[in-house]
Amino acid sequence: MPTMNMLQAINNALDIAMAEDEKVICFGEDVGFFGGVFRATSHLQEKYGRARCFNTPLVEQGIIGFANGLAAQGSVPVAEIQFADYIFPAFDQIVNETAKYRYRSGDLFNVGGLTIRAPYGGGISGGHYHSQSPEAYFAHTPGLKIVVPRNPYQAKGLLLSAIRDPDPVLFFEPKRLYRASTGEVPEEDYQLPIGEAEVIREGTDITVLGWGAQMEVIERAVELAEKEGISCEVIDLRSILPWDEDTVAESVLKTGRLVITHEAPLTGGFAGEIAATIQERCFLYLESPIARVTGLDTPFPLTLEKEYLPDHLKIFEAIKASVAF
Amino acid sequence: MTTTQDIHAPDFLAGDEFSIPTFRLLRQDGTLFEGAEAPTLERDQALKIYRTMIATRVLDERMMAAQRQGRLSFYMQCTGEEAAVIGAAAALDDADMIMSQYREQGALVYRGFSYDEFMNQLFGNELDYGKGRQMPIHYGSRKLHYMTISSPLATQIPQAAGYAYGQKMAGDGHCTLCFFGEGAASEGDFHAALNMAAVHEVPVIFFCRNNGYAISTPSIEQFAADGVAPRAFGYRMHVIRVDGNDILAVLSATREARRIAVEENQPVLIEAMTYRLAAHSSSDDPSGYRSKKEEEAWREKDPILRMQHWLVAQGWWNDDEEKSLQESLRREVLETMKRAEKRPPPPLDSLVTDVYADVTPALQRQLDRLKTHIRKYPEAYPRGARSLDPDVSAHDDAANEGGA
């Protein structure tokens, strides 16, 4: 089995999808001959031609509006937004159009073929506009699916699922891990399920939940906790919308404790939704308050990035506090 | 690529060097301008266009009245713009995609959307293709290649560019025509769409209805330039301005635009100059921002009368035919309205279907909770309750009358 980094896995998934179905079309800013600023679309234009892999003018609302129309026509667009921070000009197209296309037309028309890829997250000295994690803005929008992979194997399997899914999918890629995360990735076609969380470590004392780049941080925190004799169950949510309530609830019914962590700010972050749902479903089994370890309610800072981020030590402290409650 | 020639003094240009003429063939009295040549138009198609215009106006007048009577929650008329909209639709192949803003019901009538189909949407009943989810006038038809309308302005313009790109890739010789008003052309999506369409060479016709007003905002407060048409130069796009009340000019211009789009894979912008004779919508009263005198002046340029005069001159139409058409359409509108009003609303389950291709477990749980609640208070939710328990529905038929 070949070893790939996350970019190679994404590139490989796009290659497979384009080879399989000529309706799959990749586009965005610098996506064409150059292969994308992170090189996720390398060689795709060479292989499949300019008509199926091309640069667009620099206009995010245009990219997604164009993609909506293309998907409504029956094509399978995979649109790239260069940084998740720049998805907001397309917010109207995504929230008012993409998400509501099938519902508002009574299923006469849909944009189910659409996948929107966007690098997200901090830890790369990206400051305000190359670090954001906007998943919670979109989680408030019925009709969208939101997926975040944590490693190359997941990135490939989940992206292939997203492209073939009958609903529009926002696919947020943890850019800090693009080259940092490597692993064995099957060369052949495979898919991972959307809407299902994955228990990646079983434990009995506490459930620790996150997604994307934060999973690596959770692993480090859990190693510290295990050394202190705390048995942690670790869950990768993988899909933010729809999210796998059952797997999380089942885990918390067993452990009685929950720590949720994400890079995005606390207030209105997706951890709030999870916490509310789990206290509703697991009220009699909770032995301590549900803890949220997140970014601060500030714009994403440059110099004090390390202090801002919900790192392994902050998660470790939250685990200890929860167990000692 | 940018081409330029050098100058050596700061000579600014303001665009006044260009002036865009208006393409016109037909005078208001139904005769052609000198040197003008009518497009090829068979008697059958001419009469179909004319009957579509009348059918649209009859529908509009009756349904605005129905809204005033409280039988309908909302309505918008196409009045005054029938030639622009129907002329454009008549120039297309019936399988070309049409993406509309909301004031283009005439194009749907032209393609054969029946009064029943209109009414089912307007009343949001169980037969509405949109399952009663959107406000009145947000029509859509897959079989007639008419994209479902949405309220956010201009969002359909870049979508039309993308749809047309897909048509080009499919190689089936079809194009997309996208309608929008001159107000919507101020949205960022207009710019995004025209630029992308020109760069990617897609077979799309951008059709702007410049009717002078965006609700209360006159076009002089919408743009400082000579209308919308000159913007095409900035994108290097084919453009024409046409008298939107002149059916022959609109038909002729749109036919040629379609040829350019399909044969040359080039986008085209058409600016149709017209006037919104009616209020913006049933929620608007134009007497607050424009004069009766102005409206009267435009009523004299009525596009339907202009075509009627031409048809009579061709020997294709007369007063008796006019009278009988008007009467039969009025009767039909009333009958279909009564039918649609009485039909039950869509079933409660349709609240959660089509959000996704399949109902998610979380959404199913929400629906189940709602059903339990409605069973407890069926009187408070008559529309929803009737599809849960048949006995409740019969009981609440009386309470179910009125607005949506």
CSV table of C-alpha atoms in Angstrom, one decimal, chain A:
chain,number,residue,atom,x,y,z
A,1,MET,CA,0.0,0.0,0.0
A,2,PRO,CA,1.5,3.4,-1.0
A,3,THR,CA,2.2,6.1,1.6
A,4,MET,CA,0.6,9.4,0.8
A,5,ASN,CA,0.2,12.8,2.4
A,6,MET,CA,-3.2,14.4,2.6
A,7,LEU,CA,-2.8,16.4,-0.6
A,8,GLN,CA,-1.7,13.3,-2.5
A,9,ALA,CA,-4.7,11.4,-1.2
A,10,ILE,CA,-7.1,14.3,-2.2
A,11,ASN,CA,-5.4,14.5,-5.6
A,12,ASN,CA,-5.8,10.7,-6.0
A,13,ALA,CA,-9.5,10.8,-5.1
A,14,LEU,CA,-10.1,13.6,-7.6
A,15,ASP,CA,-8.2,11.6,-10.3
A,16,ILE,CA,-10.3,8.5,-9.6
A,17,ALA,CA,-13.6,10.4,-9.7
A,18,MET,CA,-12.7,12.2,-12.9
A,19,ALA,CA,-11.6,9.0,-14.6
A,20,GLU,CA,-14.7,7.2,-13.6
A,21,ASP,CA,-17.3,9.9,-14.6
A,22,GLU,CA,-16.7,12.5,-17.3
A,23,LYS,CA,-19.3,14.7,-15.7
A,24,VAL,CA,-16.9,15.4,-12.8
A,25,ILE,CA,-15.5,18.9,-13.3
A,26,CYS,CA,-12.9,20.6,-11.1
A,27,PHE,CA,-12.4,24.3,-11.0
A,28,GLY,CA,-11.5,27.3,-8.8
A,29,GLU,CA,-8.8,29.9,-8.5
A,30,ASP,CA,-5.4,28.6,-9.7
A,31,VAL,CA,-6.8,25.1,-9.9
A,32,GLY,CA,-5.9,24.5,-13.6
A,33,PHE,CA,-2.5,24.1,-15.1
A,34,PHE,CA,-0.8,25.3,-11.8
A,35,GLY,CA,-2.7,22.6,-9.9
A,36,GLY,CA,-3.9,24.7,-7.0
A,37,VAL,CA,-1.9,26.8,-4.5
A,38,PHE,CA,-1.6,23.7,-2.4
A,39,ARG,CA,-1.3,21.4,-5.5
A,40,ALA,CA,-4.4,19.4,-4.7
A,41,THR,CA,-5.4,19.4,-8.4
A,42,SER,CA,-1.9,18.7,-9.8
A,43,HIS,CA,-1.9,17.2,-13.2
A,44,LEU,CA,-5.6,16.9,-13.5
A,45,GLN,CA,-5.8,19.5,-16.3
A,46,GLU,CA,-3.0,17.7,-18.1
A,47,LYS,CA,-4.9,14.4,-17.8
A,48,TYR,CA,-8.5,15.5,-18.4
A,49,GLY,CA,-8.2,18.6,-20.4
A,50,ARG,CA,-8.9,22.3,-19.8
A,51,ALA,CA,-12.7,21.8,-20.2
A,52,ARG,CA,-12.8,19.6,-17.1
A,53,CYS,CA,-10.2,21.2,-14.9
A,54,PHE,CA,-9.8,24.9,-15.1
A,55,ASN,CA,-9.1,28.3,-13.5
A,56,THR,CA,-12.0,30.6,-12.8
A,57,PRO,CA,-11.9,34.4,-12.4
A,58,LEU,CA,-11.2,35.5,-8.9
A,59,VAL,CA,-14.8,35.6,-7.6
A,60,GLU,CA,-16.1,33.2,-4.9
A,61,GLN,CA,-19.8,34.0,-5.4
A,62,GLY,CA,-19.3,33.3,-9.1
A,63,ILE,CA,-17.5,30.0,-8.5
A,64,ILE,CA,-20.3,28.7,-6.3
A,65,GLY,CA,-23.1,30.2,-8.4
A,66,PHE,CA,-21.5,28.7,-11.5
A,67,ALA,CA,-21.2,25.4,-9.6
A,68,ASN,CA,-24.8,25.4,-8.6
A,69,GLY,CA,-25.9,25.9,-12.2
A,70,LEU,CA,-23.6,23.1,-13.4
A,71,ALA,CA,-24.9,20.7,-10.7
A,72,ALA,CA,-28.5,21.6,-11.5
A,73,GLN,CA,-27.8,20.7,-15.1
A,74,GLY,CA,-26.6,17.2,-14.1
A,75,SER,CA,-22.8,17.7,-14.0
A,76,VAL,CA,-20.7,16.8,-10.9
A,77,PRO,CA,-18.8,20.0,-10.0
A,78,VAL,CA,-16.0,19.9,-7.5
A,79,ALA,CA,-15.4,23.6,-6.7
A,80,GLU,CA,-12.4,24.8,-4.8
A,81,ILE,CA,-12.5,27.9,-2.5
A,82,GLN,CA,-8.8,28.7,-2.0
A,83,PHE,CA,-9.1,29.3,1.8
A,84,ALA,CA,-12.2,28.6,3.9
A,85,ASP,CA,-11.8,32.2,5.1
A,86,TYR,CA,-12.8,33.4,1.6
A,87,ILE,CA,-16.0,31.3,1.4
A,88,PHE,CA,-18.1,34.1,2.8
A,89,PRO,CA,-18.6,36.0,-0.5
A,90,ALA,CA,-20.3,32.7,-1.6
A,91,PHE,CA,-22.4,32.4,1.6
A,92,ASP,CA,-25.6,33.5,-0.1
A,93,GLN,CA,-25.1,31.1,-3.0
A,94,ILE,CA,-24.4,28.2,-0.5
A,95,VAL,CA,-27.0,29.0,2.2
A,96,ASN,CA,-29.9,30.4,0.1
A,97,GLU,CA,-29.3,28.5,-3.1
A,98,THR,CA,-27.2,25.2,-2.8
A,99,ALA,CA,-28.9,24.2,0.5
A,100,LYS,CA,-32.4,24.9,-0.6
A,101,TYR,CA,-32.4,23.8,-4.3
A,102,ARG,CA,-34.0,20.4,-3.9
A,103,TYR,CA,-36.5,21.5,-1.1
A,104,ARG,CA,-37.8,24.6,-2.7
A,105,SER,CA,-38.4,23.0,-6.1
A,106,GLY,CA,-40.2,20.0,-4.6
A,107,ASP,CA,-37.3,17.9,-6.0
A,108,LEU,CA,-37.8,19.0,-9.6
A,109,PHE,CA,-34.2,20.2,-9.5
A,110,ASN,CA,-31.3,19.6,-7.2
A,111,VAL,CA,-27.6,20.4,-6.9
A,112,GLY,CA,-26.7,17.1,-5.3
A,113,GLY,CA,-23.7,16.6,-7.5
A,114,LEU,CA,-21.9,19.6,-6.0
A,115,THR,CA,-18.9,19.3,-3.7
A,116,ILE,CA,-17.1,22.4,-2.3
A,117,ARG,CA,-13.6,21.8,-1.2
A,118,ALA,CA,-11.9,24.4,1.1
A,119,PRO,CA,-8.7,24.3,3.2
A,120,TYR,CA,-9.5,25.4,6.8
A,121,GLY,CA,-7.9,25.8,10.2
A,122,GLY,CA,-5.0,27.4,12.0
A,123,GLY,CA,-1.5,26.5,13.2
A,124,ILE,CA,0.2,27.8,10.1
A,125,SER,CA,0.8,31.5,11.1
A,126,GLY,CA,-2.2,32.4,8.9
A,127,GLY,CA,-3.6,35.2,10.9
A,128,HIS,CA,-7.1,36.3,10.5
A,129,TYR,CA,-7.8,35.2,7.0
A,130,HIS,CA,-5.8,32.0,6.5
A,131,SER,CA,-6.8,30.2,9.7
A,132,GLN,CA,-10.6,30.2,10.2
A,133,SER,CA,-12.8,27.2,10.8
A,134,PRO,CA,-16.3,28.3,9.5
A,135,GLU,CA,-18.1,24.9,9.9
A,136,ALA,CA,-20.6,26.2,12.5
A,137,TYR,CA,-21.9,28.9,10.2
A,138,PHE,CA,-22.9,26.2,7.7
A,139,ALA,CA,-24.1,23.7,10.4
A,140,HIS,CA,-27.0,26.0,10.9
A,141,THR,CA,-28.2,25.4,7.3
A,142,PRO,CA,-30.5,22.5,6.6
A,143,GLY,CA,-29.7,20.9,3.2
A,144,LEU,CA,-26.0,21.0,3.4
A,145,LYS,CA,-23.6,18.2,4.4
A,146,ILE,CA,-20.3,19.1,6.1
A,147,VAL,CA,-17.4,16.7,6.2
A,148,VAL,CA,-13.9,17.1,7.7
A,149,PRO,CA,-11.2,14.4,7.3
A,150,ARG,CA,-8.4,13.9,9.8
A,151,ASN,CA,-5.8,12.0,7.8
A,152,PRO,CA,-4.9,11.0,4.2
A,153,TYR,CA,-6.9,7.7,4.3
A,154,GLN,CA,-10.0,9.5,5.5
A,155,ALA,CA,-9.5,12.4,3.1
A,156,LYS,CA,-9.6,10.1,0.1
A,157,GLY,CA,-12.5,7.9,1.3
A,158,LEU,CA,-14.6,10.8,2.4
A,159,LEU,CA,-14.0,12.9,-0.6
A,160,LEU,CA,-15.0,10.1,-3.0
A,161,SER,CA,-18.2,9.7,-0.9
A,162,ALA,CA,-18.8,13.5,-1.0
A,163,ILE,CA,-18.4,13.6,-4.8
A,164,ARG,CA,-20.9,10.7,-5.3
A,165,ASP,CA,-23.3,11.7,-2.5
A,166,PRO,CA,-26.7,12.7,-3.7
A,167,ASP,CA,-26.6,15.9,-1.6
A,168,PRO,CA,-24.3,19.0,-1.8
A,169,VAL,CA,-21.2,18.6,0.5
A,170,LEU,CA,-18.9,21.1,2.0
A,171,PHE,CA,-15.5,19.4,2.4
A,172,PHE,CA,-13.2,21.2,4.8
A,173,GLU,CA,-9.5,20.1,4.5
A,174,PRO,CA,-7.2,20.7,7.5
A,175,LYS,CA,-4.4,22.5,5.7
A,176,ARG,CA,-2.0,22.2,8.6
A,177,LEU,CA,-2.0,18.5,7.9
A,178,TYR,CA,-1.8,18.7,4.1
A,179,ARG,CA,1.8,17.6,4.1
A,180,ALA,CA,2.3,16.9,7.8
A,181,SER,CA,-0.1,14.0,7.9
A,182,THR,CA,1.1,10.9,6.0
A,183,GLY,CA,-0.1,7.4,6.0
A,184,GLU,CA,-0.9,4.3,4.0
A,185,VAL,CA,-3.7,4.9,1.5
A,186,PRO,CA,-5.0,2.2,-0.8
A,187,GLU,CA,-4.5,2.9,-4.5
A,188,GLU,CA,-7.9,1.5,-5.4
A,189,ASP,CA,-11.3,3.1,-5.1
A,190,TYR,CA,-13.0,3.1,-1.7
A,191,GLN,CA,-15.5,5.2,0.3
A,192,LEU,CA,-16.0,6.1,3.9
A,193,PRO,CA,-19.6,6.8,5.1
A,194,ILE,CA,-20.8,10.4,5.5
A,195,GLY,CA,-22.9,11.0,8.7
A,196,GLU,CA,-21.0,8.5,10.8
A,197,ALA,CA,-18.6,9.2,13.6
A,198,GLU,CA,-15.6,6.9,14.2
A,199,VAL,CA,-14.5,5.6,17.6
A,200,ILE,CA,-10.8,5.6,17.2
A,201,ARG,CA,-9.8,4.6,20.7
A,202,GLU,CA,-12.0,2.8,23.3
A,203,GLY,CA,-12.1,3.9,26.9
A,204,THR,CA,-14.2,3.9,30.0
A,205,ASP,CA,-13.7,7.1,32.0
A,206,ILE,CA,-14.4,9.9,29.6
A,207,THR,CA,-15.3,10.6,26.0
A,208,VAL,CA,-13.1,13.1,24.0
A,209,LEU,CA,-14.6,14.3,20.8
A,210,GLY,CA,-13.3,16.4,17.9
A,211,TRP,CA,-12.8,16.5,14.1
A,212,GLY,CA,-10.1,17.2,11.5
A,213,ALA,CA,-6.8,18.6,12.6
A,214,GLN,CA,-7.9,18.6,16.2
A,215,MET,CA,-7.8,14.8,16.3
A,216,GLU,CA,-4.0,14.8,16.4
A,217,VAL,CA,-4.1,17.3,19.3
A,218,ILE,CA,-6.6,15.1,21.1
A,219,GLU,CA,-4.3,12.1,20.7
A,220,ARG,CA,-1.5,13.9,22.5
A,221,ALA,CA,-3.8,15.0,25.3
A,222,VAL,CA,-5.1,11.5,25.7
A,223,GLU,CA,-1.6,10.0,26.0
A,224,LEU,CA,-1.0,12.4,28.9
A,225,ALA,CA,-4.3,11.4,30.5
A,226,GLU,CA,-3.7,7.7,30.0
A,227,LYS,CA,-0.4,8.1,31.8
A,228,GLU,CA,-2.4,9.4,34.8
A,229,GLY,CA,-4.6,6.3,34.6
A,230,ILE,CA,-7.6,8.0,32.9
A,231,SER,CA,-9.1,5.8,30.2
A,232,CYS,CA,-10.3,7.9,27.3
A,233,GLU,CA,-12.7,7.0,24.5
A,234,VAL,CA,-11.8,9.1,21.5
A,235,ILE,CA,-14.3,9.9,18.8
A,236,ASP,CA,-13.7,11.6,15.4
A,237,LEU,CA,-17.0,13.1,14.4
A,238,ARG,CA,-16.0,13.2,10.7
A,239,SER,CA,-19.3,14.7,9.6
A,240,ILE,CA,-20.5,17.9,11.2
A,241,LEU,CA,-23.8,17.8,9.3
A,242,PRO,CA,-25.7,15.5,9.6
A,243,TRP,CA,-23.8,14.5,12.8
A,244,ASP,CA,-23.8,11.1,14.4
A,245,GLU,CA,-25.7,11.7,17.6
A,246,ASP,CA,-26.1,8.0,18.3
A,247,THR,CA,-22.4,7.1,18.4
A,248,VAL,CA,-21.6,10.1,20.7
A,249,ALA,CA,-24.6,9.4,23.0
A,250,GLU,CA,-23.8,5.7,23.2
A,251,SER,CA,-20.2,6.6,24.3
A,252,VAL,CA,-21.3,9.1,26.8
A,253,LEU,CA,-23.9,6.7,28.3
A,254,LYS,CA,-20.9,4.5,29.0
A,255,THR,CA,-18.3,7.0,30.2
A,256,GLY,CA,-20.5,9.6,31.8
A,257,ARG,CA,-18.2,12.4,30.8
A,258,LEU,CA,-17.6,14.4,27.6
A,259,VAL,CA,-15.0,16.9,26.4
A,260,ILE,CA,-15.5,18.5,23.0
A,261,THR,CA,-12.8,20.5,21.2
A,262,HIS,CA,-12.6,22.6,18.1
A,263,GLU,CA,-10.4,25.4,16.8
A,264,ALA,CA,-13.3,27.7,16.1
A,265,PRO,CA,-14.5,30.3,18.7
A,266,LEU,CA,-16.5,29.0,21.6
A,267,THR,CA,-19.7,31.1,21.2
A,268,GLY,CA,-22.0,29.6,18.6
A,269,GLY,CA,-19.4,26.9,17.8
A,270,PHE,CA,-20.6,23.4,16.9
A,271,ALA,CA,-19.6,22.1,20.4
A,272,GLY,CA,-22.5,24.0,21.7
A,273,GLU,CA,-24.9,22.0,19.6
A,274,ILE,CA,-23.3,18.7,20.6
A,275,ALA,CA,-23.3,19.6,24.3
A,276,ALA,CA,-27.0,20.6,24.3
A,277,THR,CA,-28.0,17.4,22.5
A,278,ILE,CA,-25.9,15.1,24.6
A,279,GLN,CA,-27.2,16.6,27.9
A,280,GLU,CA,-30.7,16.0,26.6
A,281,ARG,CA,-30.1,12.4,25.7
A,282,CYS,CA,-27.7,11.4,28.5
A,283,PHE,CA,-28.9,13.6,31.4
A,284,LEU,CA,-29.1,10.9,34.0
A,285,TYR,CA,-25.7,9.4,33.1
A,286,LEU,CA,-23.6,12.6,33.1
A,287,GLU,CA,-21.2,12.7,36.1
A,288,SER,CA,-19.7,16.1,35.3
A,289,PRO,CA,-20.6,19.1,33.1
A,290,ILE,CA,-19.8,18.8,29.4
A,291,ALA,CA,-16.6,20.6,28.7
A,292,ARG,CA,-15.8,22.7,25.6
A,293,VAL,CA,-12.1,23.4,24.7
A,294,THR,CA,-12.1,25.8,21.8
A,295,GLY,CA,-10.6,28.9,20.4
A,296,LEU,CA,-11.3,32.2,22.2
A,297,ASP,CA,-14.1,34.5,21.1
A,298,THR,CA,-11.7,36.6,19.1
A,299,PRO,CA,-10.6,36.9,15.5
A,300,PHE,CA,-7.8,34.4,14.9
A,301,PRO,CA,-4.6,36.1,16.0
A,302,LEU,CA,-1.2,35.9,14.4
A,303,THR,CA,1.6,36.3,17.0
A,304,LEU,CA,-0.3,34.7,19.9
A,305,GLU,CA,-1.6,31.8,17.8
A,306,LYS,CA,-0.1,29.2,20.2
A,307,GLU,CA,-1.9,30.8,23.1
A,308,TYR,CA,-5.2,31.0,21.2
A,309,LEU,CA,-5.4,27.5,20.0
A,310,PRO,CA,-7.0,24.7,22.0
A,311,ASP,CA,-3.9,22.6,22.3
A,312,HIS,CA,-3.2,19.3,24.0
A,313,LEU,CA,-2.4,20.8,27.4
A,314,LYS,CA,-5.8,22.7,27.5
A,315,ILE,CA,-7.6,19.5,26.5
A,316,PHE,CA,-5.6,17.5,29.1
A,317,GLU,CA,-6.6,19.9,31.8
A,318,ALA,CA,-10.2,19.7,30.8
A,319,ILE,CA,-10.1,15.9,30.9
A,320,LYS,CA,-8.6,16.0,34.5
A,321,ALA,CA,-11.1,18.6,35.7
A,322,SER,CA,-14.0,16.6,34.3
A,323,VAL,CA,-12.8,13.4,35.9
A,324,ALA,CA,-12.1,15.2,39.3
A,325,PHE,CA,-15.5,17.0,39.3
